[in-house]
GROMACS .gro file of N, CA and C in nm:
model
   99
    1UNK      N    1  -3.314  -0.221  -1.727
    1UNK     CA    2  -3.375  -0.127  -1.635
    1UNK      C    3  -3.291   0.001  -1.635
    2UNK      N    4  -3.356   0.113  -1.627
    2UNK     CA    5  -3.287   0.242  -1.620
    2UNK      C    6  -3.288   0.289  -1.475
    3UNK      N    7  -3.170   0.323  -1.425
    3UNK     CA    8  -3.155   0.363  -1.285
    3UNK      C    9  -3.082   0.495  -1.274
    4UNK      N   10  -3.117   0.572  -1.172
    4UNK     CA   11  -3.044   0.692  -1.137
    4UNK      C   12  -2.997   0.677  -0.993
    5UNK      N   13  -2.868   0.689  -0.973
    5UNK     CA   14  -2.810   0.681  -0.839
    5UNK      C   15  -2.771   0.822  -0.796
    6UNK      N   16  -2.807   0.857  -0.675
    6UNK     CA   17  -2.777   0.989  -0.622
    6UNK      C   18  -2.685   0.973  -0.502
    7UNK      N   19  -2.573   1.042  -0.507
    7UNK     CA   20  -2.478   1.036  -0.396
    7UNK      C   21  -2.431   1.177  -0.365
    8UNK      N   22  -2.418   1.206  -0.238
    8UNK     CA   23  -2.369   1.337  -0.195
    8UNK      C   24  -2.268   1.317  -0.084
    9UNK      N   25  -2.174   1.405  -0.078
    9UNK     CA   26  -2.075   1.397   0.029
    9UNK      C   27  -1.934   1.392  -0.025
   10UNK      N   28  -1.848   1.330   0.053
   10UNK     CA   29  -1.707   1.322   0.017
   10UNK      C   30  -1.683   1.204  -0.077
   11UNK      N   31  -1.559   1.188  -0.118
   11UNK     CA   32  -1.524   1.078  -0.208
   11UNK      C   33  -1.558   0.943  -0.145
   12UNK      N   34  -1.542   0.931  -0.016
   12UNK     CA   35  -1.575   0.807   0.054
   12UNK      C   36  -1.722   0.773   0.048
   13UNK      N   37  -1.807   0.873   0.031
   13UNK     CA   38  -1.951   0.851   0.019
   13UNK      C   39  -1.989   0.817  -0.125
   14UNK      N   40  -1.919   0.876  -0.219
   14UNK     CA   41  -1.955   0.863  -0.360
   14UNK      C   42  -1.893   0.739  -0.424
   15UNK      N   43  -1.771   0.703  -0.384
   15UNK     CA   44  -1.699   0.592  -0.447
   15UNK      C   45  -1.778   0.460  -0.444
   16UNK      N   46  -1.845   0.423  -0.334
   16UNK     CA   47  -1.924   0.299  -0.336
   16UNK      C   48  -2.039   0.304  -0.438
   17UNK      N   49  -2.097   0.421  -0.458
   17UNK     CA   50  -2.205   0.433  -0.556
   17UNK      C   51  -2.151   0.417  -0.698
   18UNK      N   52  -2.030   0.464  -0.722
   18UNK     CA   53  -1.967   0.446  -0.853
   18UNK      C   54  -1.945   0.298  -0.879
   19UNK      N   55  -1.896   0.225  -0.780
   19UNK     CA   56  -1.874   0.081  -0.794
   19UNK      C   57  -2.007   0.009  -0.818
   20UNK      N   58  -2.110   0.048  -0.746
   20UNK     CA   59  -2.242  -0.012  -0.765
   20UNK      C   60  -2.293   0.015  -0.905
   21UNK      N   61  -2.279   0.139  -0.951
   21UNK     CA   62  -2.322   0.175  -1.085
   21UNK      C   63  -2.248   0.097  -1.192
   22UNK      N   64  -2.118   0.078  -1.174
   22UNK     CA   65  -2.040   0.000  -1.271
   22UNK      C   66  -2.090  -0.144  -1.277
   23UNK      N   67  -2.117  -0.201  -1.162
   23UNK     CA   68  -2.167  -0.339  -1.158
   23UNK      C   69  -2.302  -0.352  -1.225
   24UNK      N   70  -2.390  -0.257  -1.199
   24UNK     CA   71  -2.522  -0.259  -1.262
   24UNK      C   72  -2.512  -0.239  -1.412
   25UNK      N   73  -2.424  -0.149  -1.455
   25UNK     CA   74  -2.405  -0.126  -1.599
   25UNK      C   75  -2.349  -0.251  -1.666
   26UNK      N   76  -2.258  -0.319  -1.599
   26UNK     CA   77  -2.201  -0.442  -1.653
   26UNK      C   78  -2.308  -0.551  -1.666
   27UNK      N   79  -2.408  -0.547  -1.577
   27UNK     CA   80  -2.517  -0.644  -1.581
   27UNK      C   81  -2.623  -0.608  -1.685
   28UNK      N   82  -2.603  -0.495  -1.756
   28UNK     CA   83  -2.694  -0.461  -1.865
   28UNK      C   84  -2.793  -0.350  -1.835
   29UNK      N   85  -2.781  -0.286  -1.721
   29UNK     CA   86  -2.872  -0.178  -1.686
   29UNK      C   87  -2.815  -0.044  -1.734
   30UNK      N   88  -2.902   0.052  -1.758
   30UNK     CA   89  -2.861   0.188  -1.793
   30UNK      C   90  -2.855   0.268  -1.663
   31UNK      N   91  -2.739   0.321  -1.631
   31UNK     CA   92  -2.718   0.387  -1.501
   31UNK      C   93  -2.674   0.531  -1.522
   32UNK      N   94  -2.735   0.621  -1.446
   32UNK     CA   95  -2.691   0.761  -1.437
   32UNK      C   96  -2.650   0.786  -1.293
   33UNK      N   97  -2.541   0.858  -1.277
   33UNK     CA   98  -2.493   0.890  -1.142
   33UNK      C   99  -2.494   1.039  -1.125
   0.00000   0.00000   0.00000
Protein backbone atom coordinates (compact mmCIF):
# COMPACT_ATOMS: atom_id res chain seq x y z
CA UNK A 1 0.00 0.00 0.00
CA UNK A 2 1.24 3.51 -0.76
CA UNK A 3 0.72 6.04 2.03
CA UNK A 4 1.37 9.73 2.53
CA UNK A 5 1.69 10.98 6.09
CA UNK A 6 1.28 14.68 6.76
CA UNK A 7 2.63 16.24 9.93
CA UNK A 8 2.93 19.87 10.92
CA UNK A 9 4.25 21.53 14.01
CA UNK A 10 7.25 21.09 16.24
CA UNK A 11 9.59 18.12 16.47
CA UNK A 12 7.33 16.62 19.14
CA UNK A 13 4.47 16.59 16.63
CA UNK A 14 6.49 15.20 13.74
CA UNK A 15 8.64 12.58 15.51
CA UNK A 16 5.72 10.16 16.17
CA UNK A 17 4.79 10.30 12.48
CA UNK A 18 8.38 9.44 11.53
CA UNK A 19 8.24 6.40 13.83
CA UNK A 20 4.89 5.37 12.36
CA UNK A 21 6.25 5.76 8.83
CA UNK A 22 9.30 3.65 9.65
CA UNK A 23 7.10 0.89 11.04
CA UNK A 24 4.85 0.94 8.00
CA UNK A 25 7.84 0.92 5.65
CA UNK A 26 9.32 -2.03 7.54
CA UNK A 27 5.99 -3.85 7.07
CA UNK A 28 6.34 -3.42 3.29
CA UNK A 29 4.36 -0.27 2.60
CA UNK A 30 5.61 2.67 0.51
CA UNK A 31 5.54 5.75 2.75
CA UNK A 32 6.02 9.45 2.00
CA UNK A 33 6.27 11.95 4.82
